[in-house]
CSV table of C-alpha atoms in Angstrom, one decimal:
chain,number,residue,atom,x,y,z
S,24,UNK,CA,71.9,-82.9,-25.7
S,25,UNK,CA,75.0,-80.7,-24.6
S,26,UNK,CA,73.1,-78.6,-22.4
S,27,UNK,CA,70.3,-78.9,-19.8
S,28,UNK,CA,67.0,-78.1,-20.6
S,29,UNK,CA,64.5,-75.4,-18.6
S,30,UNK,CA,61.1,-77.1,-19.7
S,31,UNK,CA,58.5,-74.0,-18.8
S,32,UNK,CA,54.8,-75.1,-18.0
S,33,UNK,CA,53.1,-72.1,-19.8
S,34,UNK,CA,49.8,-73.8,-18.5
S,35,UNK,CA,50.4,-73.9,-14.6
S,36,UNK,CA,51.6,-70.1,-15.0
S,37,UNK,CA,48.1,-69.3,-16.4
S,38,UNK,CA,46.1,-71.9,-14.0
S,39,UNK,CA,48.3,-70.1,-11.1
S,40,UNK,CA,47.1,-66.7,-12.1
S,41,UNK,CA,43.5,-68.2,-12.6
S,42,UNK,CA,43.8,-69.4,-9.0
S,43,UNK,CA,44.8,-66.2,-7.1
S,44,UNK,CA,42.7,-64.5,-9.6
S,45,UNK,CA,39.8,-66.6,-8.0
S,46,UNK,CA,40.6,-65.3,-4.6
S,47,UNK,CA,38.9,-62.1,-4.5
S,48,UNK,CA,35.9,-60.4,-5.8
S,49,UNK,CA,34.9,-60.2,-9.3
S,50,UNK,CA,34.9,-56.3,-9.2
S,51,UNK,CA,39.2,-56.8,-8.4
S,52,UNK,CA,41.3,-56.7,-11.1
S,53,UNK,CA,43.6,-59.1,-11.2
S,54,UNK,CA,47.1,-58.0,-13.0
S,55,UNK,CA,50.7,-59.8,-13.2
S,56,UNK,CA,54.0,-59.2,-12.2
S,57,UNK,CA,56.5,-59.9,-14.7
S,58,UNK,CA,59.6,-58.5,-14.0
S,59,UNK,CA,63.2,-59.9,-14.2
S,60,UNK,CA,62.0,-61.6,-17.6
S,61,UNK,CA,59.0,-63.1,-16.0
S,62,UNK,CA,60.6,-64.5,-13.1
S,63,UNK,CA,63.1,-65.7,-15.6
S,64,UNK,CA,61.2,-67.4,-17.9
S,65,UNK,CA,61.3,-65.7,-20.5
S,66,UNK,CA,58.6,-62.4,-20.3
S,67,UNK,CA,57.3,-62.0,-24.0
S,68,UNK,CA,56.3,-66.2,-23.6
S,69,UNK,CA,54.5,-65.7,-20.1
S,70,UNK,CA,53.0,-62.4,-21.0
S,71,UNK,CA,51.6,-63.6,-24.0
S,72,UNK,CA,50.0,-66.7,-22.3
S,73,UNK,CA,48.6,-64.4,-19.4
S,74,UNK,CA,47.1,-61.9,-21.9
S,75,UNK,CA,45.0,-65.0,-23.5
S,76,UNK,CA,44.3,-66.2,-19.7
S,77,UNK,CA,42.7,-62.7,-19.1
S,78,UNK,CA,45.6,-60.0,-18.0
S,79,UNK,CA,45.1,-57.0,-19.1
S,80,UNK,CA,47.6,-54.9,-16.5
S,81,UNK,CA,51.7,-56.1,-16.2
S,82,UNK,CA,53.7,-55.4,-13.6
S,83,UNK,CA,57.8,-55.0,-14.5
S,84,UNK,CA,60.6,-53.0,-12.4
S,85,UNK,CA,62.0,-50.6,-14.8
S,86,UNK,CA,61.5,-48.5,-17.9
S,87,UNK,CA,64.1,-50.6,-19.7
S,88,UNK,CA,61.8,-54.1,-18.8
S,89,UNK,CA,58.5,-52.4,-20.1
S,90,UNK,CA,60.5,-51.1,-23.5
S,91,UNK,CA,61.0,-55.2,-24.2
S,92,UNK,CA,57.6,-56.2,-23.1
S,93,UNK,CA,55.9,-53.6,-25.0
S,94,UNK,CA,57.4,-55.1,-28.1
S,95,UNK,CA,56.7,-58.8,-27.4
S,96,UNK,CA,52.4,-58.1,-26.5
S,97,UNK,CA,51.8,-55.3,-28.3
S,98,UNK,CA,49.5,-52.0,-27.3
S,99,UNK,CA,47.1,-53.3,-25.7
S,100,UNK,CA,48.1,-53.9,-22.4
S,101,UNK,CA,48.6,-51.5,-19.7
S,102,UNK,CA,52.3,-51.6,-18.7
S,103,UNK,CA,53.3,-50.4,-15.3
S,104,UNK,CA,56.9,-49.8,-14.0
S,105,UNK,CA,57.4,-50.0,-10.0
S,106,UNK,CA,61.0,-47.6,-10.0
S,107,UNK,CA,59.0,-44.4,-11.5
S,108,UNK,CA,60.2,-42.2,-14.1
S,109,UNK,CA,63.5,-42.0,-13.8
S,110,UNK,CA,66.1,-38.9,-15.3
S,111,UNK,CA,66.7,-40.4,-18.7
S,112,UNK,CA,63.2,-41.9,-18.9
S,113,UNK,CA,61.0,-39.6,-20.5
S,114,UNK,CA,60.8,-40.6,-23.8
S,115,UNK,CA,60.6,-44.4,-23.5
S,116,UNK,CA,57.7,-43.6,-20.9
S,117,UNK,CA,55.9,-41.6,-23.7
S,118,UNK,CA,56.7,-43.6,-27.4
S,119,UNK,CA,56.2,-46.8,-25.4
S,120,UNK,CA,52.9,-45.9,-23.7
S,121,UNK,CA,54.3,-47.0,-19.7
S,122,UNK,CA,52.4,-46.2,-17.0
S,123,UNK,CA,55.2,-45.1,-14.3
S,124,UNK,CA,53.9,-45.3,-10.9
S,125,UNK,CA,55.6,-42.3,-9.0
S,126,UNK,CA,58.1,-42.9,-6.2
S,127,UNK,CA,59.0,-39.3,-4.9
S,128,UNK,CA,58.3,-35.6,-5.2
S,129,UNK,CA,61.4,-35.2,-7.7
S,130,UNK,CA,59.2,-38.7,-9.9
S,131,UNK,CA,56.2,-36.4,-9.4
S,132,UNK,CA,57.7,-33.0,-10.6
S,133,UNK,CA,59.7,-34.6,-13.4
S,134,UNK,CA,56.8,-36.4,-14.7
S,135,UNK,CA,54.1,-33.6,-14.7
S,136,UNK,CA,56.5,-31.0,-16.4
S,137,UNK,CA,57.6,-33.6,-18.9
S,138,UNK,CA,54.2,-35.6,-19.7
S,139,UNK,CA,51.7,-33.3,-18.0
S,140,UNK,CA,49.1,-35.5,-19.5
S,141,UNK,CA,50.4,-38.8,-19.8
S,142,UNK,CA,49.0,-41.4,-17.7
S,143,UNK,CA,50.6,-42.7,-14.2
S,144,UNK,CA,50.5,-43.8,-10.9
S,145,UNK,CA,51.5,-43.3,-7.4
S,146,UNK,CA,53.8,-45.6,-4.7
S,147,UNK,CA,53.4,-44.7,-1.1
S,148,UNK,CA,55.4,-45.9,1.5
S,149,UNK,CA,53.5,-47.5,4.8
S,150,UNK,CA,56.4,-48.5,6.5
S,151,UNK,CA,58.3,-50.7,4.2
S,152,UNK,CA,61.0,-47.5,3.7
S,153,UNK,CA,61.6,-49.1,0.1
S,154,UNK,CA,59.7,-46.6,-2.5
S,155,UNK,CA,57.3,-44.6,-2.5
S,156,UNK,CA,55.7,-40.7,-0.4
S,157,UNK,CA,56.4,-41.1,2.9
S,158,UNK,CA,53.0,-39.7,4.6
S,159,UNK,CA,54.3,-36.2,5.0
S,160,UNK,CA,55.1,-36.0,1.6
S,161,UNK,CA,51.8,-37.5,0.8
S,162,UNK,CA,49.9,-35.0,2.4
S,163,UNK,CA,51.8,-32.1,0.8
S,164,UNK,CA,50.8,-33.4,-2.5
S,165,UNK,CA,47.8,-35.3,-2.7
S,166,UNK,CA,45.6,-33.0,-3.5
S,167,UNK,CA,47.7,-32.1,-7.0
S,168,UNK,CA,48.4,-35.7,-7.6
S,169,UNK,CA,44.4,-36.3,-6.8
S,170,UNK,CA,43.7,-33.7,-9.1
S,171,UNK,CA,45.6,-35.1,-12.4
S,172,UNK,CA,43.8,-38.2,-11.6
S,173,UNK,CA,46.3,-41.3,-11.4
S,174,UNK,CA,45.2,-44.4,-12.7
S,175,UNK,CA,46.3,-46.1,-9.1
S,176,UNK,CA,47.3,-45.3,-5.7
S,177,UNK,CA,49.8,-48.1,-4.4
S,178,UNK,CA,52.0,-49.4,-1.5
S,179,UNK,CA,53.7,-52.7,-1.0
S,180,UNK,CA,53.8,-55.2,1.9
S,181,UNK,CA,57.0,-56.0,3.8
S,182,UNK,CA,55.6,-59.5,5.8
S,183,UNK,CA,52.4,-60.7,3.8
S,184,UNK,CA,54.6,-64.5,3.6
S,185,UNK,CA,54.0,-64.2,7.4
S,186,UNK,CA,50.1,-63.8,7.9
S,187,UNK,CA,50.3,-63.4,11.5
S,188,UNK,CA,53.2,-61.0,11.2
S,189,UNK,CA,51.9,-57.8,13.0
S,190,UNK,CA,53.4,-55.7,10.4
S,191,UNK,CA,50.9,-56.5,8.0
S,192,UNK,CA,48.0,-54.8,10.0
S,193,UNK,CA,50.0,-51.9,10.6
S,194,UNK,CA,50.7,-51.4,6.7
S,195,UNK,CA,47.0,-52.2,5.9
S,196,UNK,CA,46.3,-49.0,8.3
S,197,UNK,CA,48.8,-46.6,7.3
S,198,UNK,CA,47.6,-47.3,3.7
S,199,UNK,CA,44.0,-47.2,4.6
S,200,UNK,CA,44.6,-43.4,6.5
S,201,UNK,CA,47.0,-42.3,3.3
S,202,UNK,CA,44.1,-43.3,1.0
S,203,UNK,CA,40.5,-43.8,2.1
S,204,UNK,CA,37.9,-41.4,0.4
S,205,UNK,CA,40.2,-40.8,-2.6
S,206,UNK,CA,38.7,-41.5,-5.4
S,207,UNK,CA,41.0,-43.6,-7.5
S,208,UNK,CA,41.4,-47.4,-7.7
S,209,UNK,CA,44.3,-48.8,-5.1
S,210,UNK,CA,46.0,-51.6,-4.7
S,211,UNK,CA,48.1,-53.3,-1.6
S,212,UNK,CA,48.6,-57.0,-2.3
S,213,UNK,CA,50.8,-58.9,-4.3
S,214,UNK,CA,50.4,-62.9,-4.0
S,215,UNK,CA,51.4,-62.6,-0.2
S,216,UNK,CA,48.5,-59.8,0.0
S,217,UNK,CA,46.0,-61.9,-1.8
S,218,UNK,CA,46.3,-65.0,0.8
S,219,UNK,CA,45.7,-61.9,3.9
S,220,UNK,CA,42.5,-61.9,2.9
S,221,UNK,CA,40.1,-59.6,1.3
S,222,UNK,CA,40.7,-56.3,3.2
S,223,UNK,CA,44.0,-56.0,1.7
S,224,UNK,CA,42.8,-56.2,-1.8
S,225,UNK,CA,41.2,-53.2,-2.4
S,226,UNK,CA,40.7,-51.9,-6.3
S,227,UNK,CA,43.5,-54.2,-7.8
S,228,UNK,CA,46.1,-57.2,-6.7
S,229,UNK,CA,49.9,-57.4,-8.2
S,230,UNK,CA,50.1,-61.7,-7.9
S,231,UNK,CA,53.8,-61.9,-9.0
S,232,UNK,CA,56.1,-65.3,-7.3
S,233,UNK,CA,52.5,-67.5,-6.8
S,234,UNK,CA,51.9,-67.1,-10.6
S,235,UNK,CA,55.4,-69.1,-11.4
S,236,UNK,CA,54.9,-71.9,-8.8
S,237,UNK,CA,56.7,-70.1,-5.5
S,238,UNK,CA,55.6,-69.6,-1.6
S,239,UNK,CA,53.6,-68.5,-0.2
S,240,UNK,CA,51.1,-69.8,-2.9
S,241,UNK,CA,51.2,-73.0,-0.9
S,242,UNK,CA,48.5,-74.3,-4.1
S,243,UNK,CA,50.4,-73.1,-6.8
S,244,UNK,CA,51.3,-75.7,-9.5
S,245,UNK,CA,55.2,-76.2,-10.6
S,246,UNK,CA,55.9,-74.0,-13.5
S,247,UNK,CA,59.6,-75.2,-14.4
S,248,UNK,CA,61.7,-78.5,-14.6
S,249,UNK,CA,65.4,-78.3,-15.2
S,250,UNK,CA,66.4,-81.4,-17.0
S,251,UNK,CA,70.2,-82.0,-16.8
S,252,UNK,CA,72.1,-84.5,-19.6
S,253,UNK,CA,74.1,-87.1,-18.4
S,254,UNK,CA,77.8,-86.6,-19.7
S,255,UNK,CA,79.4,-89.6,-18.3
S,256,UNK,CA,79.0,-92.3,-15.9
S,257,UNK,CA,82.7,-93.7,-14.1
S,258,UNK,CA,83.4,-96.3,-11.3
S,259,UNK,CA,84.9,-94.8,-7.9
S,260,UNK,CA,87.0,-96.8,-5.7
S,261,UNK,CA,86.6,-96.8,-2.0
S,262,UNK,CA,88.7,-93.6,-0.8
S,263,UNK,CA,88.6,-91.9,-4.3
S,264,UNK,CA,87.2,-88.4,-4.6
S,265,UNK,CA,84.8,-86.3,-6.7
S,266,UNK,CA,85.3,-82.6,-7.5
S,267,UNK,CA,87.2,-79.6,-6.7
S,268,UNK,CA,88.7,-79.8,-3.0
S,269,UNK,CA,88.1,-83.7,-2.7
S,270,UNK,CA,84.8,-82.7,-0.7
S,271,UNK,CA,83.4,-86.0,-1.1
S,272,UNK,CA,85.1,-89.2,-0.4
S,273,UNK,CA,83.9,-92.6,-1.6
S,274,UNK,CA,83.3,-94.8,1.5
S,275,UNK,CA,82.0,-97.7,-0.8
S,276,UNK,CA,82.3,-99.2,-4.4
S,277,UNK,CA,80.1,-96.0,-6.0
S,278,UNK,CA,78.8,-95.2,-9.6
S,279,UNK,CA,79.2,-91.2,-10.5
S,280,UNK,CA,77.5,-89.8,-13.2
S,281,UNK,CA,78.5,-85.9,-14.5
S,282,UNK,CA,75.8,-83.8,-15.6
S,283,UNK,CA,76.0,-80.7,-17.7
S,284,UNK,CA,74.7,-77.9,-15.1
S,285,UNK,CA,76.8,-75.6,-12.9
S,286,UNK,CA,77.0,-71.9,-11.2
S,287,UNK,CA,77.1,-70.6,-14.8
S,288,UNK,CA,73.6,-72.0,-14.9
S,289,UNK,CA,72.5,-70.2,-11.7
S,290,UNK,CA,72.9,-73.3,-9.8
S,291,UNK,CA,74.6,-72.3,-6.5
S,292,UNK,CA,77.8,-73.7,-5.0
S,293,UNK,CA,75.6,-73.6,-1.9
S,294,UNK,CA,73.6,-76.5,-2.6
S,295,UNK,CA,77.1,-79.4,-2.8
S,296,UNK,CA,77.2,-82.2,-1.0
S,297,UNK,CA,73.3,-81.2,0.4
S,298,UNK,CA,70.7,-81.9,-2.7
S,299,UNK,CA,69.9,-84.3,-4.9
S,300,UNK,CA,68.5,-84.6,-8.5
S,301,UNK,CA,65.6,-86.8,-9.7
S,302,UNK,CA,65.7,-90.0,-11.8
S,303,UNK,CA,62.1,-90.4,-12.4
S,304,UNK,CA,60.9,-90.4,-9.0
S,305,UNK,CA,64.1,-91.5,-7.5
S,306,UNK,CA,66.4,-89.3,-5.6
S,307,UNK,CA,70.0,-89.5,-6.7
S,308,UNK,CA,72.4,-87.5,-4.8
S,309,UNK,CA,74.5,-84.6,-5.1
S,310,UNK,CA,78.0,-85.6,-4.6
S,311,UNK,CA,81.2,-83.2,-4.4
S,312,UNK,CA,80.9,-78.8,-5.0
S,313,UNK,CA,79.0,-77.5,-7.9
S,314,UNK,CA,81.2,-76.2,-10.3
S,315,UNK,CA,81.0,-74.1,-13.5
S,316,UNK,CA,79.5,-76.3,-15.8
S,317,UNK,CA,79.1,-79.6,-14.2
S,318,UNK,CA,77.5,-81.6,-11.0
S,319,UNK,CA,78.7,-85.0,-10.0
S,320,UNK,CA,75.9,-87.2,-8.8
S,321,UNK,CA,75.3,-90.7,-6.9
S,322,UNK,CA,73.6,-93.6,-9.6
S,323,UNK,CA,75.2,-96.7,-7.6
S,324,UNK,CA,71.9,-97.2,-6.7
S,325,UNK,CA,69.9,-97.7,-10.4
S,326,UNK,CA,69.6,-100.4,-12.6
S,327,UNK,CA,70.2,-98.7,-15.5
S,328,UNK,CA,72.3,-95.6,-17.3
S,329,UNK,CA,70.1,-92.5,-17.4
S,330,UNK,CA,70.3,-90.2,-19.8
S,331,UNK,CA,69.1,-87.5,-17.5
S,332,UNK,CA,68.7,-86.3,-14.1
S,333,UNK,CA,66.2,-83.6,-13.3
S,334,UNK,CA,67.0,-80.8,-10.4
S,335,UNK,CA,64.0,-78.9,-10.7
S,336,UNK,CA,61.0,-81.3,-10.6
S,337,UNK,CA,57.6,-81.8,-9.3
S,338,UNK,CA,59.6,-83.7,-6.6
S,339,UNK,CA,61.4,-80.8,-5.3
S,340,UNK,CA,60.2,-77.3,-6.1
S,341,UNK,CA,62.3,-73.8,-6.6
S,342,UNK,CA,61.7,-73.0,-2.9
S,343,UNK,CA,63.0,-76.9,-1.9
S,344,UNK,CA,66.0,-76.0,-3.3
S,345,UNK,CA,66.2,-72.6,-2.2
S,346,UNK,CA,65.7,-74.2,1.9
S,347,UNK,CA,68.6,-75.9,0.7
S,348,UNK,CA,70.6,-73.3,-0.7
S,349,UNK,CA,69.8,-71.0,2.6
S,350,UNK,CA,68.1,-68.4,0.2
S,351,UNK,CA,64.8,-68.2,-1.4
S,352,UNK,CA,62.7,-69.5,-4.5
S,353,UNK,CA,62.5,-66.1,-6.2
S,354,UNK,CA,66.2,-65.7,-6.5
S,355,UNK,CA,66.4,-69.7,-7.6
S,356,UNK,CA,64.1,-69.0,-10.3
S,357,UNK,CA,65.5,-65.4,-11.6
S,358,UNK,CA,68.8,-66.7,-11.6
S,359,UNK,CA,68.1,-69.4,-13.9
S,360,UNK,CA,70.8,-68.4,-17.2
S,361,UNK,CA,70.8,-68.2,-20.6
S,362,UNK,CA,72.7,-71.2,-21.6
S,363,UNK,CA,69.6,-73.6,-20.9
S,364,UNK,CA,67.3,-74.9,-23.7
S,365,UNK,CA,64.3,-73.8,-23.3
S,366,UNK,CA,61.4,-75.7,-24.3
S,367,UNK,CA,58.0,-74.2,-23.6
S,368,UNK,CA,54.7,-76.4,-22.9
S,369,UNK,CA,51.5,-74.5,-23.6
């Protein structure tokens, strides 16, 4: 074993999206947010697991993300890309059957005088200043748009992790005055939105971090473990040190073992000398900067020689690393390269 292993719970993804799915009413459809390759985790594997769980809408950034997961599930699902229809886009919009949801007036003009009858949806701004009509624009338009009958309204929230942020009630009002009395399914909340409650879930709900095990989906089941191989285990003297710029110094008789994992692996440098990686249930330090390949960690302590430590763990989580790292579990998760193993657990 040369390289560490990303072991991906297919399972808790589903069991997450059958939780937030369980939130709101049966008449709200529940879709999922797969974009970035699934979160990382590989987005043919996940959608395909989803699909069986019950999804029949997906969620992905761009054109280029729904081209690739239109070839890994097939037609049946409706694919739906947040950035629009973009210059360039046409054609993958129409041979791959994406449903664009429309970001501007030039999104709405190019689209209708390309694909006049082609299927899509609409992004509004309520005060994220992100994407979408701002409510001028809306009011120019809506009327047209209305009329070609979009297959979803939209807007996205900028505070749902923060319940009692009073940005969320703002949103939820500018969206209900853009939208109320159209008749066309909408749809506010992603897995932030689903926790508000249900006056922010409207026609449909966007889950997307809470399916792969990340806050605020405080219930949401680990989806990954990262599993790293034990290279080689040396003595350190008293006053030796580990690692580039002799940032740890051995105060007593200690027992270093190297593990293949490093910034290439989308571990950041920002976690050295601060986390620690799991022997079983036992915490075994971080010792010394995180370099390319390799991390140096603390074993004095155990009995025995492991073969491997595990960062990622049902003992500390994407988002307990991500405190750590001064950053957050979504970035910890899509960062996660392409040199791992991947082993998937249905």
């Amino acid at each position: 074993m040369g390289t560490s292993i990303l072991h991906i719970d297919l399972g808790a993804v589903t069991r997450n999206w059958r939780a937030l799915d369980a939130k709101s009413d049966a008449s709200v459809q529940t879709c999922a947010v797969v974009k970035a390759d699934g979160y990382g985790l590989g987005v043919g594997k996940v959608a395909r697991a989803l699909m069986k769980a019950g999804v029949k809408t997906f969620f992905v950034a761009a054109v280029e993300e729904g081209v690739i997961l239109r070839q890994a599930v097939g037609p049946t699902p409706r694919i739906c890309i947040f950035s629009g229809h973009m210059a360039g886009d046409t054609d993958m919009v129409l041979d791959m059957q994406l449903t664009p949801m429309l970001n501007s007036l030039d999104q709405i003009t190019r689209h209708f005088n390309a694909l006049p009858d082609h299927p899509f949806g609409v992004q509004l701004d309520t005060g994220m200043n992100r994407l979408g009509l701002e409510a001028n624009e809306w009011s120019t338009v809506r009327d047209l748009v209305i009329g070609k009958k979009p297959m979803l309204v939209m807007s996205h929230l900028a505070c749902a992790d923060e319940p009692n942020h009073p940005m969320n009630a703002q949103q939820l009002a500018a969206f209900k005055d853009m939208t109320d009395g159209l008749d066309v399914p909408r749809s506010l909340a992603a897995t932030g939105g689903i926790l508000l409650g249900a006056d922010y879930h409207f026609d449909l709900t966007r889950p997307g971090i809470g399916l792969y095990g990340g806050l605020p989906f405080d219930d949401a089941e680990p989806t990954v473990r990262v599993e790293c191989p034990v290279i080689q285990i040396r003595d350190v003297a008293v006053g030796e040190t580990v690692g580039y710029g002799n940032s740890w110094i051995a105060e007593t008789p200690s027992r270093v073992a190297t593990v293949a994992a490093g910034y290439a692996d989308g571990i950041t440098r920002h976690i050295s000398n601060q986390s620690v990686l799991f022997d079983g249930d036992t915490p075994c330090p971080l010792l010394g900067r995180v370099s390319m390949d390799l991390i140096t960690v603390d074993v004095t302590h155990l009995d025995h020689k492991p073969r491997s430590l595990d960062l990622l763990c049902a003992h500390q989580t994407v988002d307990d690393l991500a405190d750590i790292a001064g950053t957050i579990g979504y970035e910890v998760l899509t960062s996660l390269g392409h040199r791992y193993t991947r082993r998937y657990r249905p």
